[in-house]
CSV table of C-alpha atoms in Angstrom, one decimal:
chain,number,residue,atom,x,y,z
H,1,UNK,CA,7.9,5.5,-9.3
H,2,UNK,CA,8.1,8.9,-10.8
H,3,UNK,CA,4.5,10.2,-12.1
H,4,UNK,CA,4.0,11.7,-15.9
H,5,UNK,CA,5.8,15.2,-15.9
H,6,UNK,CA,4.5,18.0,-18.0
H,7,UNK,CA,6.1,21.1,-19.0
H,8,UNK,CA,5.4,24.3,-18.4
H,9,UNK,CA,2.5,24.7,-15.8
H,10,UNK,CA,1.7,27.9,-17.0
H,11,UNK,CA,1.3,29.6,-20.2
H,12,UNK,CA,0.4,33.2,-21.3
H,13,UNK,CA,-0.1,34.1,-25.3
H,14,UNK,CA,-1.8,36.4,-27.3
H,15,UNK,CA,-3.7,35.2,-29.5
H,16,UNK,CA,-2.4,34.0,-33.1
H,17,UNK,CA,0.9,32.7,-31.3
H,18,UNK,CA,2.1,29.8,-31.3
H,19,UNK,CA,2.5,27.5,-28.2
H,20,UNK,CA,4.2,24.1,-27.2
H,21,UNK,CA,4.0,21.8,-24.6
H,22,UNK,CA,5.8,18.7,-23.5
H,23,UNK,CA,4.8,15.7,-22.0
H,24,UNK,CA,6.7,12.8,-20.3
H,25,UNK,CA,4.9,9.5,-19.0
H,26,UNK,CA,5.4,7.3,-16.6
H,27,UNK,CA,8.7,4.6,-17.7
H,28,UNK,CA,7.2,1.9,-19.6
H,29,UNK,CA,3.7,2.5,-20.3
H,30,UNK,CA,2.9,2.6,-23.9
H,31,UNK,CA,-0.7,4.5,-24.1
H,32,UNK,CA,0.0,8.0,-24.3
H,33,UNK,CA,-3.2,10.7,-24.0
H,34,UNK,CA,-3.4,14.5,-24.4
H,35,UNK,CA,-7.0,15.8,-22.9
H,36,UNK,CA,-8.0,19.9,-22.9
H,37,UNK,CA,-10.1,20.5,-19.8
H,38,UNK,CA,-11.9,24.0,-20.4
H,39,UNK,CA,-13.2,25.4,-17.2
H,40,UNK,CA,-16.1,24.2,-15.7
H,41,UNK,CA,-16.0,20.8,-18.1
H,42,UNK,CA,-14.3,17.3,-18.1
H,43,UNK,CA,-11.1,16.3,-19.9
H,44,UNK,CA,-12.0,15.9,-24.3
H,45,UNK,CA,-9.6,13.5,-25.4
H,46,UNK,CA,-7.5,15.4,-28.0
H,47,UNK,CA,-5.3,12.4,-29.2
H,48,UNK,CA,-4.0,8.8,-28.5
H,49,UNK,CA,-0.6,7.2,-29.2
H,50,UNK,CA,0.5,3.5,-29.3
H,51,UNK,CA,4.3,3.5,-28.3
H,52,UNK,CA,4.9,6.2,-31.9
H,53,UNK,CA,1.7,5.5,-33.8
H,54,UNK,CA,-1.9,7.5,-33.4
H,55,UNK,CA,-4.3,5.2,-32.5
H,56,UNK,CA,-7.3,8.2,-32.6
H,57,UNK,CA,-7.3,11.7,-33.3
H,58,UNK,CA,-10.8,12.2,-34.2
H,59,UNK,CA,-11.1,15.1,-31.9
H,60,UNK,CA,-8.4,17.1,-32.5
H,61,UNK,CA,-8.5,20.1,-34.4
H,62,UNK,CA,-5.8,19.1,-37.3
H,63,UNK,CA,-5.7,22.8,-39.0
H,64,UNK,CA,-3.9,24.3,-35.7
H,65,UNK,CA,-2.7,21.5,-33.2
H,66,UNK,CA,-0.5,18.7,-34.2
H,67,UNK,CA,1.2,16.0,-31.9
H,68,UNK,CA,3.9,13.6,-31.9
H,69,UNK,CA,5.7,11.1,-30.0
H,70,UNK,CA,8.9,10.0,-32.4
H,71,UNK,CA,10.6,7.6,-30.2
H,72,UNK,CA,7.5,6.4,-28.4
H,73,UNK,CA,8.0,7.9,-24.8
H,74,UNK,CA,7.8,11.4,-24.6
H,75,UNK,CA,5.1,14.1,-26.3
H,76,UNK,CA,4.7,17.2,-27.6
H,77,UNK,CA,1.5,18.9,-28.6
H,78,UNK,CA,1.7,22.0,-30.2
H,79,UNK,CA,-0.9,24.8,-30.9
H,80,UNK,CA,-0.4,27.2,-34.0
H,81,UNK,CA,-2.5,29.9,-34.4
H,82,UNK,CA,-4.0,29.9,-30.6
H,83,UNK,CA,-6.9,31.3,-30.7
H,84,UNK,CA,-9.4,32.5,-27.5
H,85,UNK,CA,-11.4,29.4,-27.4
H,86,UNK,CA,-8.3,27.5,-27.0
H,87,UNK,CA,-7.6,28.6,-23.4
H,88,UNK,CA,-7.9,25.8,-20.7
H,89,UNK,CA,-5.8,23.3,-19.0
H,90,UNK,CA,-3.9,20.4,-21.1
H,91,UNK,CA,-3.8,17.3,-19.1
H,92,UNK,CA,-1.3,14.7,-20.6
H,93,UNK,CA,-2.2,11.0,-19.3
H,94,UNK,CA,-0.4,7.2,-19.7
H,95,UNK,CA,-0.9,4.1,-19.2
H,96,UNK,CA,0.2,0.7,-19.8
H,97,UNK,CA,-0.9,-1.4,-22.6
H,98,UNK,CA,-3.9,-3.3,-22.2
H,99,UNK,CA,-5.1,-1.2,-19.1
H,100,UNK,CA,-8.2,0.4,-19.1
H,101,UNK,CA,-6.5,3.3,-15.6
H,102,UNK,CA,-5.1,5.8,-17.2
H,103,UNK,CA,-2.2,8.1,-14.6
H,104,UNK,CA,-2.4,12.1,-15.4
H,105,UNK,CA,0.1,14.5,-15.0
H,106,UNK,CA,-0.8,18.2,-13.5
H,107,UNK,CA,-1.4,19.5,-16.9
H,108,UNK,CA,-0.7,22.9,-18.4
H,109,UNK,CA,-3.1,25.9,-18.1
H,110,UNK,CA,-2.7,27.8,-21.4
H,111,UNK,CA,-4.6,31.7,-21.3
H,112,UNK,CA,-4.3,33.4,-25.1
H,113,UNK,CA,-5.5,36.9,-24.8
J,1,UNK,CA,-21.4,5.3,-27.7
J,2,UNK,CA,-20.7,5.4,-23.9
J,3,UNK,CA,-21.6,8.5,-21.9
J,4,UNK,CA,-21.8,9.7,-18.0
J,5,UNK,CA,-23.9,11.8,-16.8
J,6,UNK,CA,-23.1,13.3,-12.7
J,7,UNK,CA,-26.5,14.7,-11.2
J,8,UNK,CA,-25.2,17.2,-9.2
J,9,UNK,CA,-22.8,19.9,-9.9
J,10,UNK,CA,-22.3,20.7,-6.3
J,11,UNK,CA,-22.6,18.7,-3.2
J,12,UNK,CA,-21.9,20.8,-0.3
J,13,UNK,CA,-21.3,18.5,3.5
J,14,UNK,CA,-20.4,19.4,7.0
J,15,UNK,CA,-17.3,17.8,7.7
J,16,UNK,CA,-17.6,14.4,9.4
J,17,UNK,CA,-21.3,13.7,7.3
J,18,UNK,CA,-21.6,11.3,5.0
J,19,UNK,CA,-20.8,12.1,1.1
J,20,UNK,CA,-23.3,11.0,-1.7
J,21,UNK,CA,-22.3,11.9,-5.5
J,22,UNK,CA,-24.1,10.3,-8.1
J,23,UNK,CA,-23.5,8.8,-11.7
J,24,UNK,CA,-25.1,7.0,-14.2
J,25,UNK,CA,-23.5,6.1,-17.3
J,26,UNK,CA,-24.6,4.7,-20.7
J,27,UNK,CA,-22.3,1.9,-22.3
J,28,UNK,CA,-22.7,-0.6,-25.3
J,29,UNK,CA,-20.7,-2.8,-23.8
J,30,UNK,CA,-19.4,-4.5,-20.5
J,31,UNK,CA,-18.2,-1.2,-19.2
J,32,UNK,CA,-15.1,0.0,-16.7
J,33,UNK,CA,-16.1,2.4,-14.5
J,34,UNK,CA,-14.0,5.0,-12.6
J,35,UNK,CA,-13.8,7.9,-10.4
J,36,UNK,CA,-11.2,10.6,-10.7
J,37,UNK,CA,-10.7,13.2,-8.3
J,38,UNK,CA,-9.0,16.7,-9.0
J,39,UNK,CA,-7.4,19.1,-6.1
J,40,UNK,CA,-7.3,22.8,-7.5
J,41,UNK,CA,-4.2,23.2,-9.8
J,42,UNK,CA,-3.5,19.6,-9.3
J,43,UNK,CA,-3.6,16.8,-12.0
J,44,UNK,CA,-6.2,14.2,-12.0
J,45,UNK,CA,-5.9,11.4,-9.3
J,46,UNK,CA,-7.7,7.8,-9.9
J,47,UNK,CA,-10.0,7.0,-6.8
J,48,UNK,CA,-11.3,3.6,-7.6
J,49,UNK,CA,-12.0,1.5,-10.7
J,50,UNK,CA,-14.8,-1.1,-11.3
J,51,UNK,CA,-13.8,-3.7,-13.8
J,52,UNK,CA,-16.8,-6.4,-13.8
J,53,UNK,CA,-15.5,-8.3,-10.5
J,54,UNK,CA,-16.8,-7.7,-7.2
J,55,UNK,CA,-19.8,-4.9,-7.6
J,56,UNK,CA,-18.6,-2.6,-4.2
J,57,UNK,CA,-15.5,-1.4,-4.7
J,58,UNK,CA,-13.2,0.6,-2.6
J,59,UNK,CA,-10.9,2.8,-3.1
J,60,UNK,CA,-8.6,5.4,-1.6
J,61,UNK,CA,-9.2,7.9,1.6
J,62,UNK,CA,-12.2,6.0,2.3
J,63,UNK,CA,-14.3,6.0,-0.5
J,64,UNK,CA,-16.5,3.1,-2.4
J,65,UNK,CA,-18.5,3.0,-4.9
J,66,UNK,CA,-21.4,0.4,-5.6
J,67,UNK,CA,-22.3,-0.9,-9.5
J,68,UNK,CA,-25.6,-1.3,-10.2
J,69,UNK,CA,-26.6,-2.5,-13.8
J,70,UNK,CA,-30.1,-2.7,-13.5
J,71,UNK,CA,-30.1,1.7,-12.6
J,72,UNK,CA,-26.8,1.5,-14.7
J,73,UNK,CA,-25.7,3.7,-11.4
J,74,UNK,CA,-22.0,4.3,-10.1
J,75,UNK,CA,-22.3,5.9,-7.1
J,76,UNK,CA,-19.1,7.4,-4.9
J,77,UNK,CA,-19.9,6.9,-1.3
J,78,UNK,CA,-17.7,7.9,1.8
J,79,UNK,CA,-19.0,7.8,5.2
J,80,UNK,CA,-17.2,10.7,7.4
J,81,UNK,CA,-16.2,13.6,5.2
J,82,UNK,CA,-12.6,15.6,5.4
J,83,UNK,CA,-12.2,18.9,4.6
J,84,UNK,CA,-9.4,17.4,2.4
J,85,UNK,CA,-12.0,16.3,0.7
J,86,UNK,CA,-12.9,19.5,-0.9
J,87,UNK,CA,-12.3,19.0,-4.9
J,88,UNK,CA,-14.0,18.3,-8.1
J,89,UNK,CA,-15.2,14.7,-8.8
J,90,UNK,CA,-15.4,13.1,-12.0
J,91,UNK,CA,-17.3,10.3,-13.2
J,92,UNK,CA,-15.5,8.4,-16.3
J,93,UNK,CA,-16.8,5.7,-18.1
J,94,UNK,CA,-14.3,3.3,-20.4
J,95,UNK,CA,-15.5,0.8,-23.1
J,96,UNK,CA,-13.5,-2.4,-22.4
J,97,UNK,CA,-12.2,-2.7,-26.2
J,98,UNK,CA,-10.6,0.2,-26.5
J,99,UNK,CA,-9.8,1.4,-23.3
J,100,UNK,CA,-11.2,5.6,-24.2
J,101,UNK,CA,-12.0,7.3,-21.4
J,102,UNK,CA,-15.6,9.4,-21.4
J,103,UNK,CA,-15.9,12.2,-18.4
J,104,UNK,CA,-18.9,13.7,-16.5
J,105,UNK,CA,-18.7,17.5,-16.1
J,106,UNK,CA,-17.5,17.4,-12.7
J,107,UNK,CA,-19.2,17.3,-9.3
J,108,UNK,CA,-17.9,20.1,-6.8
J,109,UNK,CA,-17.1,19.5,-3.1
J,110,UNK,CA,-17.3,22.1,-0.6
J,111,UNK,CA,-16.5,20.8,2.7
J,112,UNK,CA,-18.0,23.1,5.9
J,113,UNK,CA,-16.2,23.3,8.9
């Protein structure tokens, strides 16, 4: 069974770009999670999806990142302006519905200089 | 609100000693309890879950952990330690309704030869 991909691994930007990344779960689970892990710290749950809908985004910072999952499978989470704080690694989990383990992909380590 | 707190930030073992890191967590409810592990560029890899059956629970490469309500305690145990073993070590706590994940900071492994 293929794990959750994520795309790129590595990103460099100055700061005030704009940044993307993608996220693909493992076939048939229907929890999608994006976490930022800044150094040193545990994951912060950014945002949850049910299949297309949010089910919490409490945490993330609405006036520069925005998610979406339109067909219920894959993600993209996108960051626009990036500022300095927002360097760290973004871990993109799944599960299946009803299941409390969540699987993580290898996550993408954004610098903005 | 659910919270974990890990009481060390680094545990540092001669290989082939036993490994002690230590949790406790704070839940409102009947709480899952997992532990993460996290190789260096790598994504996040589920070591064992505790889902209110059997208190000592096992888990991969040899580890266990034992659930103690009464010192609300989850501690990661693994008797002979690898120098594969080397990584960072997260504590997570889940409430059972809604399945949100909440992470220690991280425990550090250093493995000496």
């Amino acid at each position: 069974e293929a794990g959750v991909a994520q795309s790129p691994r590595y990103k460099i930007i100055e700061k005030r770009q704009s940044v993307a990344f993608w996220c693909n779960p493992i076939s048939g689970h229907a929890t999608l999670y994006w976490y930022q892990q800044i150094l040193g710290q545990g994951p912060k749950l950014l945002i949850q999806f049910q299949n297309n809908g949010v089910v919490d985004d409490s945490q993330l910072p609405k006036d520069r990142f925005s998610a979406e999952r339109l067909k219920g499978v894959d993600s993209t989470l996108k960051i626009q302006p990036a500022k300095l704080e927002d360097s760290a690694v973004y871990l993109c989990a799944s599960s299946p519905w009803g299941e409390g383990s969540q699987y993580f992909g290898p996550g993408t380590r954004l610098t903005v200089l | 609100a659910q919270s974990v707190t890990q009481l060390d930030s680094h545990v540092s073992v001669s290989e082939g000693t036993p490994v002690l890191l230590r949790c406790n967590y704070s839940s409102s409810y009947s709480p899952s309890l997992f532990w993460y592990v996290q190789h260096p560029n790598k994504g996040l890899q589920l070591l064992l879950k505790y889902t209110s059956a059997a208190t000592l629970v096992k888990g991969i490469n040899g580890f266990e952990a034992e659930f103690k309500k009464s010192e609300t305690s989850f501690h990661l145990t693994k008797p002979s330690a690898h120098m594969s073993d080397a990584a960072e070590y997260f504590c997570v706590v889940s409430d059972s309704n809604d399945y949100k994940l909440s992470f220690g900071a991280g425990t550090t492994v250093t493995v000496r030869a």
